[in-house]
XYZ file of C-alpha atoms in Angstrom:
300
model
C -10.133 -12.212 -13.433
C -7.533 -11.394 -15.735
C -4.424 -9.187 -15.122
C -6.166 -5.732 -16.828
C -9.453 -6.448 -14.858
C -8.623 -3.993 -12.100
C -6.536 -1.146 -11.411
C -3.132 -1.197 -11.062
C -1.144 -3.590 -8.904
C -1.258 -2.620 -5.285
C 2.265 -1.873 -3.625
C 3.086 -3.323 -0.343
C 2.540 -6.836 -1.411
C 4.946 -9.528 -1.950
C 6.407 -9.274 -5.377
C 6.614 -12.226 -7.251
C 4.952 -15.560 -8.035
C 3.946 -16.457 -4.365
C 2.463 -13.138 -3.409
C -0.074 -13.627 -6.632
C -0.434 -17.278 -5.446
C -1.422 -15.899 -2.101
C -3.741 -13.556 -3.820
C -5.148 -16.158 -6.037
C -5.318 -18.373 -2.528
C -7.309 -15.748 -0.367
C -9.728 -14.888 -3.146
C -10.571 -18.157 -4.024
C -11.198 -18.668 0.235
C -13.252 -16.125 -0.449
C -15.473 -16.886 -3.339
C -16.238 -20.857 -1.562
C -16.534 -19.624 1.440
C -19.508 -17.090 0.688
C -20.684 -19.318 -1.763
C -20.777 -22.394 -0.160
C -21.895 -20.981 2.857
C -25.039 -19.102 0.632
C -25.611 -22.706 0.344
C -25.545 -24.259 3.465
C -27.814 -21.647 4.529
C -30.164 -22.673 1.793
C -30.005 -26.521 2.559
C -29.550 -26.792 5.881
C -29.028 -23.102 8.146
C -32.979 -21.990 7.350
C -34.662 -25.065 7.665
C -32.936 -26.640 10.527
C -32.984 -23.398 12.700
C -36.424 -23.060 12.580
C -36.397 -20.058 10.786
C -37.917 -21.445 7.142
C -41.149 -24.136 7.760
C -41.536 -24.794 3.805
C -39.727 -26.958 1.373
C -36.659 -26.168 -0.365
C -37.932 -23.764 -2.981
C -37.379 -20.709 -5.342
C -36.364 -18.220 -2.667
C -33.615 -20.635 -1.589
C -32.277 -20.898 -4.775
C -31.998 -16.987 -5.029
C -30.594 -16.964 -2.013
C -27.692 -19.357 -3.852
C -27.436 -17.307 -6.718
C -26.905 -14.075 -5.038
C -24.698 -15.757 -2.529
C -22.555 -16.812 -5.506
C -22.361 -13.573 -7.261
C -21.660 -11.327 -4.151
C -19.182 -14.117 -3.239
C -17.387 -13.409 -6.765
C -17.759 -9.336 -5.677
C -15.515 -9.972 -3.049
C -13.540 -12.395 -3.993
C -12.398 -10.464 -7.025
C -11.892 -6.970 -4.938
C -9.438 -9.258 -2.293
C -6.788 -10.472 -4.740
C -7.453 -8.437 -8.309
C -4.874 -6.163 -7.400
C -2.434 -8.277 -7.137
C -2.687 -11.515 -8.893
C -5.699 -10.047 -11.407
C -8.536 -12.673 -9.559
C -9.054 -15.492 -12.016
C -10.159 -17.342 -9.027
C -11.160 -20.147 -11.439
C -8.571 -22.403 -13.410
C -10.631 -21.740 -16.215
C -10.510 -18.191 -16.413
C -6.274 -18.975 -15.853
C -6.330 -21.514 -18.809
C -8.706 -19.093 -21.268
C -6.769 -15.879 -21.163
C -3.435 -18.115 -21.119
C -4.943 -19.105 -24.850
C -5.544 -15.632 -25.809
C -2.165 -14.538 -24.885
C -2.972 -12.251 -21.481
C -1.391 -14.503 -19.389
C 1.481 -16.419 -19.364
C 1.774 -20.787 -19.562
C 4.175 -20.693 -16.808
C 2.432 -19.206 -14.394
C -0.576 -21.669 -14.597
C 0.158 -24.357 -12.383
C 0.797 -22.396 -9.589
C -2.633 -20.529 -10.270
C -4.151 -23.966 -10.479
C -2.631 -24.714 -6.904
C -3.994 -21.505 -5.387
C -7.300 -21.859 -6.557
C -7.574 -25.804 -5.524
C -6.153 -24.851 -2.115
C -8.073 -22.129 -1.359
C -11.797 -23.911 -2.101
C -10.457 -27.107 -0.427
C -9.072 -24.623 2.827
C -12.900 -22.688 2.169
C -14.983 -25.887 2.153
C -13.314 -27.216 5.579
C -14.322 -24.048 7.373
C -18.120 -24.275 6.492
C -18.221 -27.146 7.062
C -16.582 -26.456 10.587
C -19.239 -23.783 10.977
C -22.289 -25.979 9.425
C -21.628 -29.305 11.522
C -24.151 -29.266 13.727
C -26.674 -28.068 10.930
C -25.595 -30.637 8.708
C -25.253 -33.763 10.901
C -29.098 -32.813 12.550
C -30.328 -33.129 8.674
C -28.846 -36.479 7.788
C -30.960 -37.198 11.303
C -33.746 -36.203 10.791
C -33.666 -37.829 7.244
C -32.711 -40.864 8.747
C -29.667 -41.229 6.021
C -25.969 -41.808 6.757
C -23.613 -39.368 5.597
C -22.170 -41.238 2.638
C -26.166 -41.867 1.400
C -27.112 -38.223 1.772
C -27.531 -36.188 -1.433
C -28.842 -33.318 -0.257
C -25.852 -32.057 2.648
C -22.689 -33.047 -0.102
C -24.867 -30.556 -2.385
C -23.744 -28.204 0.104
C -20.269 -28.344 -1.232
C -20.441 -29.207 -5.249
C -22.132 -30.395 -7.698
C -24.377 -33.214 -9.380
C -26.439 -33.418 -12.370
C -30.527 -32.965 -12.401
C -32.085 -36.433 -12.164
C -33.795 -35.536 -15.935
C -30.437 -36.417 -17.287
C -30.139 -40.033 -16.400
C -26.911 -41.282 -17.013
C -26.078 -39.177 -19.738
C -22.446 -37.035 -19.190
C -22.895 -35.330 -22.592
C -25.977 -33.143 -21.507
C -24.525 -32.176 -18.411
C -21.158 -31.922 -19.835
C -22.826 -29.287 -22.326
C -24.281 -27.368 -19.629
C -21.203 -26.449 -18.311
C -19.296 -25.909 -21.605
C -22.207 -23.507 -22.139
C -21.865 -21.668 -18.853
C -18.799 -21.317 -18.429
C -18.179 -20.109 -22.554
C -20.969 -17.381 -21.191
C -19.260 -16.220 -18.395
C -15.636 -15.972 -20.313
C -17.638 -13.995 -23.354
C -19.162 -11.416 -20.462
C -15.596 -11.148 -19.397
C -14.129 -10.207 -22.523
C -16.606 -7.812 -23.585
C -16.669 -6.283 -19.743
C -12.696 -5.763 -19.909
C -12.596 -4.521 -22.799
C -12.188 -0.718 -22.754
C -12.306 -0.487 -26.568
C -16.050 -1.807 -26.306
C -18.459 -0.620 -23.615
C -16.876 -1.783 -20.901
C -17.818 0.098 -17.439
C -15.295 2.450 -15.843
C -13.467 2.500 -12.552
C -14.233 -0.647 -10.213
C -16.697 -1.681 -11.230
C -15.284 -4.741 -13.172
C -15.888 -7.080 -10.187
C -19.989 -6.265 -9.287
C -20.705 -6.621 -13.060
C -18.760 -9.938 -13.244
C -20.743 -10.897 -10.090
C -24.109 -9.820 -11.970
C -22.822 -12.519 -14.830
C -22.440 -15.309 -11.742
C -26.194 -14.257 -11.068
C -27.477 -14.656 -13.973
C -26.282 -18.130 -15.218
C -27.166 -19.346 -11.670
C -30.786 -17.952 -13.141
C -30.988 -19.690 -16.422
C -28.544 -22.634 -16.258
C -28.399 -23.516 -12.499
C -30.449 -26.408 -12.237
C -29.025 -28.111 -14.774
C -25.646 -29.566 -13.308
C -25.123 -26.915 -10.228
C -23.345 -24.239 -12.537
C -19.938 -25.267 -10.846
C -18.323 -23.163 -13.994
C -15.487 -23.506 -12.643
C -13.011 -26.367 -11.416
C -11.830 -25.281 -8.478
C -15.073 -24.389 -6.765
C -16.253 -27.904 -7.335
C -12.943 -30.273 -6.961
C -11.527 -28.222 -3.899
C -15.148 -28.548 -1.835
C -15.654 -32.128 -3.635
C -12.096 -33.685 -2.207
C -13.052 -32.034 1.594
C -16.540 -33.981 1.345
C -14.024 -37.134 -0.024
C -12.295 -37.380 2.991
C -15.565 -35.849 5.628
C -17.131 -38.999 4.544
C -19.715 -38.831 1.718
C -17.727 -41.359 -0.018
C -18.597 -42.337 -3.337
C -21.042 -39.568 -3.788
C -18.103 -37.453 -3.493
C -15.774 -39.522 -5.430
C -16.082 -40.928 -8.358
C -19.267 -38.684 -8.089
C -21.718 -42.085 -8.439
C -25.225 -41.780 -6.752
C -28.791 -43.136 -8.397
C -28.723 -42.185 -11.343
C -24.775 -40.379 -12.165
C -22.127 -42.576 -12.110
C -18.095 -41.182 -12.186
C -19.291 -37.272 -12.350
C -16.712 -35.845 -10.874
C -14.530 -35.252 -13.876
C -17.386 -33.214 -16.022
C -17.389 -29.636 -13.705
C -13.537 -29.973 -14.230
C -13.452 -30.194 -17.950
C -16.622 -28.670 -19.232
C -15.673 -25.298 -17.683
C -11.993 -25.412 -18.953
C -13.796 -26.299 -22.728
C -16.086 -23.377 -22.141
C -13.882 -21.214 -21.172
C -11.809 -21.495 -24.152
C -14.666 -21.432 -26.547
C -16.351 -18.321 -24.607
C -12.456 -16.020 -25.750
C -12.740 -17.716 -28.891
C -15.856 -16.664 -29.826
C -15.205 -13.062 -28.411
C -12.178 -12.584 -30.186
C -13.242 -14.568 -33.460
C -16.494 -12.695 -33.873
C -16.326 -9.191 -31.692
C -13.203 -8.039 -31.597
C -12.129 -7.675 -34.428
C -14.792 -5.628 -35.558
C -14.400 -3.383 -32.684
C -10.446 -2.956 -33.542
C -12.061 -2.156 -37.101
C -14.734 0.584 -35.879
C -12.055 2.098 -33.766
C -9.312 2.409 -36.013
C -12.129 4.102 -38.395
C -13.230 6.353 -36.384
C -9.218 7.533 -35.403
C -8.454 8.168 -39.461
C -11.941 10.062 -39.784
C -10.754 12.475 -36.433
C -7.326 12.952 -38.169
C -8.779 13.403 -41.571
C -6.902 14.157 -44.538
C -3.562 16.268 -44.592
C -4.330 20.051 -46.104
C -1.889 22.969 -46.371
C -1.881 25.638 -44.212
C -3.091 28.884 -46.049
């Protein structure tokens, strides 16, 4: 998710802007298509196959958050050899502000990522069809009216929060700042950070956990390509208004809060890493170098 994440740049790959926009592209595909699909499974695959016979519960939801953090395992592993997987603008606009990545490259990131969810979300959908269409039947709800498929593709806010944006808004300042602090600390070989490859599965474990403790909040989109991409397919599929502006019951003109609250929290989470970590482990380390060397004595 940021250029050091991995190893080295692969050879054989298109140098260049477009081969790390066709990185950034695939990995992204990746990423929705796992996770969205994790969720179709969830909403509509189990229970309309007649393989589940209970109401949406907690073993669907892990079955979300697991399909979202393996989706982030492979995502990552497809294009961080090449393009460094951000595979979320606001990974791209976060280490842009701490100087790891450079402002001219981050429209075309942008683009990649957007594509790539939008390209991700059409082919569930393609595979999910049937699924989804027999739900909305046996609801008895037209597509624009039904809630419960478009959650297949992004994200709302919990009914608690009435038409408030701020809470929601918060949640996803607060999620995303926690995955771009993990990040940090995870790539950062001066701290504990793990060795080899294993970058991506720890980064996934991150995407686990906030699907744990914040996911019921808002959706924990975290990031503004995995909900605009899928959210602009549902636009044109038909969910209408639900889709865009993002107005159903009791949210009105959502969609603009999983697009800014991540790109907020993402700045804040590097901010508060390298504000309030980092510099103390530059200090430890440089300590511990002059206390190897030691002072300069005289050979006898």
């Amino acid at each position: 998710m940021a250029d050091r994440i991995t190893a080295p740049r692969r050879r054989g790959y298109r140098e260049g802007i477009g081969g790390e926009m066709l990185a950034e592209f695939l990995g992204t595909f990746v990423l929705i298509l796992l996770g969205v699909g994790s969720v179709a499974v969830s909403v509509v695959g189990l229970p309309g196959s007649g393989r589940q016979f209970v109401e949406f519960g907690p073993a669907n939801w892990l079955i979300i958050a697991w399909g979202w953090g393996l989706a982030v395992v492979f995502g990552v592993y497809v294009a961080g050899g090449v393009s460094g997987a951000h595979l979320n603008p606001a990974v791209t606009l976060a280490f842009t502000v701490r100087r790891d990545f450079p402002l001219k490259k981050v429209p075309a990131y942008w683009l990649a990522q957007l594509c790539g969810a939008f390209v991700a979300a059409a082919l569930v959908y393609a595979c999910y069809h049937w699924a989804i269409d027999a739900a909305n039947a046996k609801a008895g709800l037209p597509r624009d009216e039904s809630l419960g498929t478009y959650s297949i593709f992004a994200t709302f806010p919990a009914e608690y929060f009435g038409d408030s944006w701020w809470g929601p808004l918060l949640d996803q300042i607060v999620g995303t700042g926690i995955l771009l602090l993990l990040i940090c600390a995870l790539i950062d070989l001066k701290n504990v950070a793990p060795l080899s490859n294993l970058h991506p599965f720890l980064i996934g474990l991150v995407v686990v956990a906030i699907g744990l403790t914040f996911g019921t909040n808002a959706g924990y989109a975290i990031n503004p390509a995995r909900d605009f991409g899928p959210r602009l397919f549902t636009y044109f599929e038909g969910w209408g208004d639900i889709a865009l502006p993002g107005t159903f019951g009791w949210f009105n003109g959502y969609w603009w809060i999983p697009i800014v609250g991540p790109l907020i929290g993402g700045v804040v989470g590097v901010l508060v890493y390298d504000l309030m970590i980092k510099p103390l482990i530059t200090a430890r380390t440089q300590a511990m170098e002059d206390q190897e060397e030691g002072p300069a004595t005289e050979e006898p």
